[in-house]
XYZ file of N, CA and C in Angstrom:
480
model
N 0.784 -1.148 0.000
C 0.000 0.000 0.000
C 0.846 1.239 0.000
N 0.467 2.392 -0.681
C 1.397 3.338 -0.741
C 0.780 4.363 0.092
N 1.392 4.966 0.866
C 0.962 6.305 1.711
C 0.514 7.073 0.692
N -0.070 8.279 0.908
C -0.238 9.525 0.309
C 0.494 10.658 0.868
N 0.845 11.094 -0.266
C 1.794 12.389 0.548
C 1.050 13.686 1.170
N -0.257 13.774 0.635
C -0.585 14.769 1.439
C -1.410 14.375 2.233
N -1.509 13.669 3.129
C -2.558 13.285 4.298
C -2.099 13.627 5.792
N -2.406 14.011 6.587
C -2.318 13.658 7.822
C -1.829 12.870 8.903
N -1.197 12.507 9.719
C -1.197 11.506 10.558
C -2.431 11.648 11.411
N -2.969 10.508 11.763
C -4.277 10.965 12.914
C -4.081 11.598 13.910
N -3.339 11.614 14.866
C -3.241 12.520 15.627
C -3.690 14.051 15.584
N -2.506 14.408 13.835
C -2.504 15.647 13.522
C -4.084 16.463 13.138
N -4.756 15.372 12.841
C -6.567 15.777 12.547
C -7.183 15.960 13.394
N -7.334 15.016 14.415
C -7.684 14.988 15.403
C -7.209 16.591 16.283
N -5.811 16.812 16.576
C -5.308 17.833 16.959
C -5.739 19.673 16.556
N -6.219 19.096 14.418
C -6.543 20.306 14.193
C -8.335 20.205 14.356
N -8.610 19.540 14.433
C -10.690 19.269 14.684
C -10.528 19.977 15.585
N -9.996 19.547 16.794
C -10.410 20.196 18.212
C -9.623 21.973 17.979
N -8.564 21.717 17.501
C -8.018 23.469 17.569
C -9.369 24.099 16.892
N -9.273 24.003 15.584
C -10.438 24.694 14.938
C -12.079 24.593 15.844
N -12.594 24.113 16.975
C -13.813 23.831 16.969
C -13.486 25.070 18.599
N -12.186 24.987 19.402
C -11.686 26.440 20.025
C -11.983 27.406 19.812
N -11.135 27.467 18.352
C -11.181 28.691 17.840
C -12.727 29.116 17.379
N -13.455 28.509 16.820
C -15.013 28.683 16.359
C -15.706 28.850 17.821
N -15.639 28.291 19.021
C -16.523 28.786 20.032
C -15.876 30.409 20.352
N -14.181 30.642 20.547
C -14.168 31.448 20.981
C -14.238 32.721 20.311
N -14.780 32.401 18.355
C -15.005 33.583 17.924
C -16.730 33.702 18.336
N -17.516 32.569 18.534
C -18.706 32.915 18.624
C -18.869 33.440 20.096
N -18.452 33.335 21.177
C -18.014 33.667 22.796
C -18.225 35.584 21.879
N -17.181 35.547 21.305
C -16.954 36.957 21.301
C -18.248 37.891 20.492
N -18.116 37.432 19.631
C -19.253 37.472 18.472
C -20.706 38.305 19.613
N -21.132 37.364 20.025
C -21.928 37.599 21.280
C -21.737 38.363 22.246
N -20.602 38.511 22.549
C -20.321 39.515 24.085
C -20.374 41.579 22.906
N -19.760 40.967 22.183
C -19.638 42.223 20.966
C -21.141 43.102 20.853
N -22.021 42.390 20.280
C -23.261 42.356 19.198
C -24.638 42.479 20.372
N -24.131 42.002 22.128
C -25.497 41.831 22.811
C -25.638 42.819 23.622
N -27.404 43.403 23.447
C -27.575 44.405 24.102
C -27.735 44.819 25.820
N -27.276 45.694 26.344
C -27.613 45.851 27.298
C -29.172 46.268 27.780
N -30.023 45.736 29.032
C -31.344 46.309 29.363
C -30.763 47.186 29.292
N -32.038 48.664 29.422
C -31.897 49.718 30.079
C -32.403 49.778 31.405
N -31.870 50.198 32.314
C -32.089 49.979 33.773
C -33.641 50.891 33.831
N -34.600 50.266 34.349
C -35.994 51.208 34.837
C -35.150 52.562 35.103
N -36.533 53.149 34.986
C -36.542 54.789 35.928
C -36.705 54.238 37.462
N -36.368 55.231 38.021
C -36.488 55.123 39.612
C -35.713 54.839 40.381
N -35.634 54.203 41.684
C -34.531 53.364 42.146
C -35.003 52.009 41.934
N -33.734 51.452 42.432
C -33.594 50.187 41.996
C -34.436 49.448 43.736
N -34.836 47.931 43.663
C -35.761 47.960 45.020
C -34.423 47.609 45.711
N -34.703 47.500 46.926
C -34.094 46.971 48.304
C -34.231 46.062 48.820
N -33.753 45.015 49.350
C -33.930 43.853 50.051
C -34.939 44.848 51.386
N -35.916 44.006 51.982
C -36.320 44.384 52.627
C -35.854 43.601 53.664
N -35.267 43.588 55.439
C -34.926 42.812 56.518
C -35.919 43.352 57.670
N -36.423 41.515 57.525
C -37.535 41.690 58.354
C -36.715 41.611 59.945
N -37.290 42.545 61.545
C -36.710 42.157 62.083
C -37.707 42.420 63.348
N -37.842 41.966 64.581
C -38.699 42.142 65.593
C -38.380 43.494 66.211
N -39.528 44.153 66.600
C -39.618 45.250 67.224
C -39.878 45.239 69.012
N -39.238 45.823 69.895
C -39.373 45.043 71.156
C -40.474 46.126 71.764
N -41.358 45.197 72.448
C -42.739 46.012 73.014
C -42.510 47.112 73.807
N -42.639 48.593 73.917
C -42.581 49.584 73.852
C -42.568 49.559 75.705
N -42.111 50.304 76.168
C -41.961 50.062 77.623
C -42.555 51.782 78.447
N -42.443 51.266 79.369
C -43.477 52.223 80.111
C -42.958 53.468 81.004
N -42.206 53.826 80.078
C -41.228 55.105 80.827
C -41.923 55.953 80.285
N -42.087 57.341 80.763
C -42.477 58.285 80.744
C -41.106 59.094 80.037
N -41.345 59.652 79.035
C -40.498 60.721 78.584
C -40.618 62.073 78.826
N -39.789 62.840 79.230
C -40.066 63.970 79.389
C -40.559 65.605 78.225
N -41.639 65.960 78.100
C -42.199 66.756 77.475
C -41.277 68.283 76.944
N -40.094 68.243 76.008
C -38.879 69.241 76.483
C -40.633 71.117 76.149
N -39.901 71.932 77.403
C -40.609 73.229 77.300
C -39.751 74.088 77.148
N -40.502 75.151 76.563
C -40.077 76.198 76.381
C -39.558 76.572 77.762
N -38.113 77.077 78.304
C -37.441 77.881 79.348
C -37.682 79.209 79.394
N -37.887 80.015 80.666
C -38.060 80.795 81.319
C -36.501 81.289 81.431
N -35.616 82.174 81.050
C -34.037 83.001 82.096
C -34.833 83.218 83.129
N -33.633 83.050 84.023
C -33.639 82.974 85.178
C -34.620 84.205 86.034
N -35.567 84.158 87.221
C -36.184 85.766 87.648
C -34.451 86.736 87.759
N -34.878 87.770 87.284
C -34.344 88.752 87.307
C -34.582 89.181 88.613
N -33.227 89.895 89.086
C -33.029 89.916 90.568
C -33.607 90.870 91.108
N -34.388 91.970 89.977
C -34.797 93.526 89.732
C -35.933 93.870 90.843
N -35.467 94.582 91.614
C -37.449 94.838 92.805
C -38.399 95.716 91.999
N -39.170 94.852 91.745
C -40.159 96.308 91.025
C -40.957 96.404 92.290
N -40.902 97.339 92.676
C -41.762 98.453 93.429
C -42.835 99.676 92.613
N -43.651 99.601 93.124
C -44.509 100.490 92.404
C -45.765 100.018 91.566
N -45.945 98.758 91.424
C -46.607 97.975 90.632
C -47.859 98.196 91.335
N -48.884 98.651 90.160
C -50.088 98.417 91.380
C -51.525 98.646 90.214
N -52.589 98.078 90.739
C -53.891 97.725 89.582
C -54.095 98.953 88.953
N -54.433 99.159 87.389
C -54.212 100.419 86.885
C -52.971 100.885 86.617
N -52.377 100.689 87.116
C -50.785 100.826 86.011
C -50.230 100.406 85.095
N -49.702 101.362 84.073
C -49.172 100.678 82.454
C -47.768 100.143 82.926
N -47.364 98.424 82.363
C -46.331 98.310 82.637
C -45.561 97.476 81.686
N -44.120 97.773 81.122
C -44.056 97.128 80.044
C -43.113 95.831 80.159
N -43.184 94.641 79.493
C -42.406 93.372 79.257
C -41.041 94.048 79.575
N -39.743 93.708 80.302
C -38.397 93.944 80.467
C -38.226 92.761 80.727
N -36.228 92.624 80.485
C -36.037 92.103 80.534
C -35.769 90.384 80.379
N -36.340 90.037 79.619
C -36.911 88.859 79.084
C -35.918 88.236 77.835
N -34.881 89.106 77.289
C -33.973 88.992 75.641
C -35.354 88.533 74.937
N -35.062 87.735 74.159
C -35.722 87.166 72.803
C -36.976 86.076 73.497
N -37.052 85.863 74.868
C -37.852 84.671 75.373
C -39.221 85.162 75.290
N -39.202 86.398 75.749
C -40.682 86.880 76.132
C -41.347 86.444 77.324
N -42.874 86.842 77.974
C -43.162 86.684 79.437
C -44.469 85.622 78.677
N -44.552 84.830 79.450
C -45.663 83.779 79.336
C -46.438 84.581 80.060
N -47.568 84.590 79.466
C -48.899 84.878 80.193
C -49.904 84.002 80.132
N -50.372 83.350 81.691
C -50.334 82.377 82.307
C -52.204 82.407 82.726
N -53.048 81.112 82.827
C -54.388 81.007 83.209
C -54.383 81.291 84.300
N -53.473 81.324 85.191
C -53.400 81.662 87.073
C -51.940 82.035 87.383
N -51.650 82.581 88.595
C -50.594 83.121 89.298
C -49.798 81.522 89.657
N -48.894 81.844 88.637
C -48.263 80.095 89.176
C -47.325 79.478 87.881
N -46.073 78.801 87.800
C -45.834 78.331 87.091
C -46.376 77.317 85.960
N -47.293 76.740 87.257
C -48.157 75.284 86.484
C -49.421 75.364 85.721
N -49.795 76.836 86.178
C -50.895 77.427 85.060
C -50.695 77.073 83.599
N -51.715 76.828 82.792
C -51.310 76.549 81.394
C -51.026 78.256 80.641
N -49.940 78.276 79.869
C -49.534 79.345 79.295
C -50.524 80.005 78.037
N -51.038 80.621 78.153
C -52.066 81.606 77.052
C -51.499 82.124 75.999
N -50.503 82.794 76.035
C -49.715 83.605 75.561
C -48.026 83.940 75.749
N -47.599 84.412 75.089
C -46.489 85.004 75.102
C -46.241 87.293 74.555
N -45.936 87.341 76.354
C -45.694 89.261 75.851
C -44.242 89.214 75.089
N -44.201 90.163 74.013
C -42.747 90.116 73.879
C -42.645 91.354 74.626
N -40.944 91.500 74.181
C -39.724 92.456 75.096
C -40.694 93.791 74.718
N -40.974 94.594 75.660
C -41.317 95.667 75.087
C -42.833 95.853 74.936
N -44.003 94.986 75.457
C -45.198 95.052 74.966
C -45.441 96.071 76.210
N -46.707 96.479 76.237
C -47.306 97.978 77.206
C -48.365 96.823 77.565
N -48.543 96.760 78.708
C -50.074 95.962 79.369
C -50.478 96.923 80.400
N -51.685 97.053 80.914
C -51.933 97.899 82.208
C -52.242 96.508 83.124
N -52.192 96.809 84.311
C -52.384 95.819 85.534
C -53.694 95.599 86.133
N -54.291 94.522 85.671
C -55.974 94.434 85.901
C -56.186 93.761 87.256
N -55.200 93.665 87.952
C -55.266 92.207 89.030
C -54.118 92.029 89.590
N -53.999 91.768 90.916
C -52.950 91.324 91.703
C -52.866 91.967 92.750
N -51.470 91.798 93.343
C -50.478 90.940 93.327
C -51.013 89.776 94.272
N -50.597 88.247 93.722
C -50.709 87.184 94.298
C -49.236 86.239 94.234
N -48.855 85.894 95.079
C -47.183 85.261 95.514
C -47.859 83.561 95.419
N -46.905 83.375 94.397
C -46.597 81.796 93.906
C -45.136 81.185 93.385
N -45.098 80.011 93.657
C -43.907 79.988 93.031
C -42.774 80.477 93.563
N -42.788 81.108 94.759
C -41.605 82.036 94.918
C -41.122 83.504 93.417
N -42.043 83.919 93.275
C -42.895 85.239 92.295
C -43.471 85.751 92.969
N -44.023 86.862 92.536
C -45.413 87.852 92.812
C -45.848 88.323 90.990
N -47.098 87.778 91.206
C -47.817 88.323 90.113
C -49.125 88.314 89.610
N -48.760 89.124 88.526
C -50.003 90.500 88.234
C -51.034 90.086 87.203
N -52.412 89.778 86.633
C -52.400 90.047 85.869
C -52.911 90.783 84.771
N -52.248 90.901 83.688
C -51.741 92.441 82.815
C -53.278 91.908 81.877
N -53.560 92.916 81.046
C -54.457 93.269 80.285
C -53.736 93.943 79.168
N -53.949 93.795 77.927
C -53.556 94.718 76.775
C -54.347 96.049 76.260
N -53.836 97.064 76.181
C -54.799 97.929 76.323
C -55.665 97.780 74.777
N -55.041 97.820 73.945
C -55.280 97.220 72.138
C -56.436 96.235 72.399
N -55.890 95.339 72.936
C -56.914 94.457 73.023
C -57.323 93.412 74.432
N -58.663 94.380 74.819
C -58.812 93.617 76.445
C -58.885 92.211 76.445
N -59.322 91.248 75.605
C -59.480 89.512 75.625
C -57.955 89.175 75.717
N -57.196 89.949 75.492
C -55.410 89.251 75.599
C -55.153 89.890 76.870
N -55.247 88.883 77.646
C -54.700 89.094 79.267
C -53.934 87.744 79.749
N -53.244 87.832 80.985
C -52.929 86.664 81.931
C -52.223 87.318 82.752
N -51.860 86.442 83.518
C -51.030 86.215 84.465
C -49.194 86.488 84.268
N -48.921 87.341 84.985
C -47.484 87.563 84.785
C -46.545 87.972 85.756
N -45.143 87.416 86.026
C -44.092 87.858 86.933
C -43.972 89.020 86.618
N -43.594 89.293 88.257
C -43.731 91.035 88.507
C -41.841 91.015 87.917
N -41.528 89.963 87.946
C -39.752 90.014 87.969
C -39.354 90.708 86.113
N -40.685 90.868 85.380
C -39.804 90.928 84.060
C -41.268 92.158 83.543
N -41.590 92.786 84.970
C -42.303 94.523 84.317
C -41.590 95.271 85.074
N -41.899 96.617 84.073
C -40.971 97.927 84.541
C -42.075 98.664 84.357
N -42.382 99.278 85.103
C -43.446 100.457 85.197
C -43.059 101.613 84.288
N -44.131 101.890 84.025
C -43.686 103.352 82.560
C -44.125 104.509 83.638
N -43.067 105.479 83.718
C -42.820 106.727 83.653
C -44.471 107.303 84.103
N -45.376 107.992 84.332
C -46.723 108.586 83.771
C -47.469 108.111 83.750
N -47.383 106.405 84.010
C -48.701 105.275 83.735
C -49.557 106.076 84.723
N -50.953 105.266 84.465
C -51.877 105.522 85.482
C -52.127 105.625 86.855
């Protein structure tokens, strides 16, 4: 039998089948990564895993209610204070005087005088609290009244 000169040894076929069938996946591998589209991501955000987790039953402390602060009584003696007299908010900076349902800290607060308001004195003096106080009336308008420390009025000059 005579060989042929241009043939192969098996091995060598075998060797190029499998090279060539490489090379054909890894042009089609590419082919594909090339040519394929990306989604477009939704509008919005994207969701969140949600983690579910126990909530522990709410316990029975009392929290404290934060209030509006009072500066300190002013150390000031007003003398002179008396029913029928115009007397105006002092002293107070930016806080202003609570004007109060009764002579007393624990009265519920009605209002707020600012620095500078004119009230005349419809009532008083009654000592609470370690205070004395009055309470004022607006002359503008009589339904805006309460209760107020004598520690943060200054009597006007001429009042009544």
């Amino acid at each position: 039998m005579q060989k042929r000169a241009n043939s192969l040894p098996l091995w060598q076929g075998i060797f190029l089948i499998l090279w060539l069938g490489a090379l054909g996946i890894t042009l089609a591998a590419l082919g594909w990564y090339v040519t394929r589209r990306e989604h477009p991501r939704p509008p919005g955000p994207l969701p969140t895993a949600i983690l579910w987790t126990t909530t522990p039953a709410p316990t029975a402390t009392q929290t404290p209610i934060p209030r509006a602060t009072m500066p300190p009584p002013s150390p000031t003696v007003t003398t002179g204070i008396a029913v029928g007299k115009q007397v105006r908010i002092a002293g107070t900076g930016s806080a202003g005087l609570s004007l109060r349902d009764g002579p007393g800290v624990s009265y519920q607060r009605l209002g707020v005088a600012i620095e500078g308001e004119v009230f005349i004195v419809a009532g008083g003096p009654t000592n609470a609290d370690g205070l004395t106080w009055w309470l004022l009336r607006y002359e503008a308008d009589p339904t805006r009244e309460g209760w107020g420390a004598a520690n943060y009025l200054a009597i006007i000059d001429g009042g009544q």
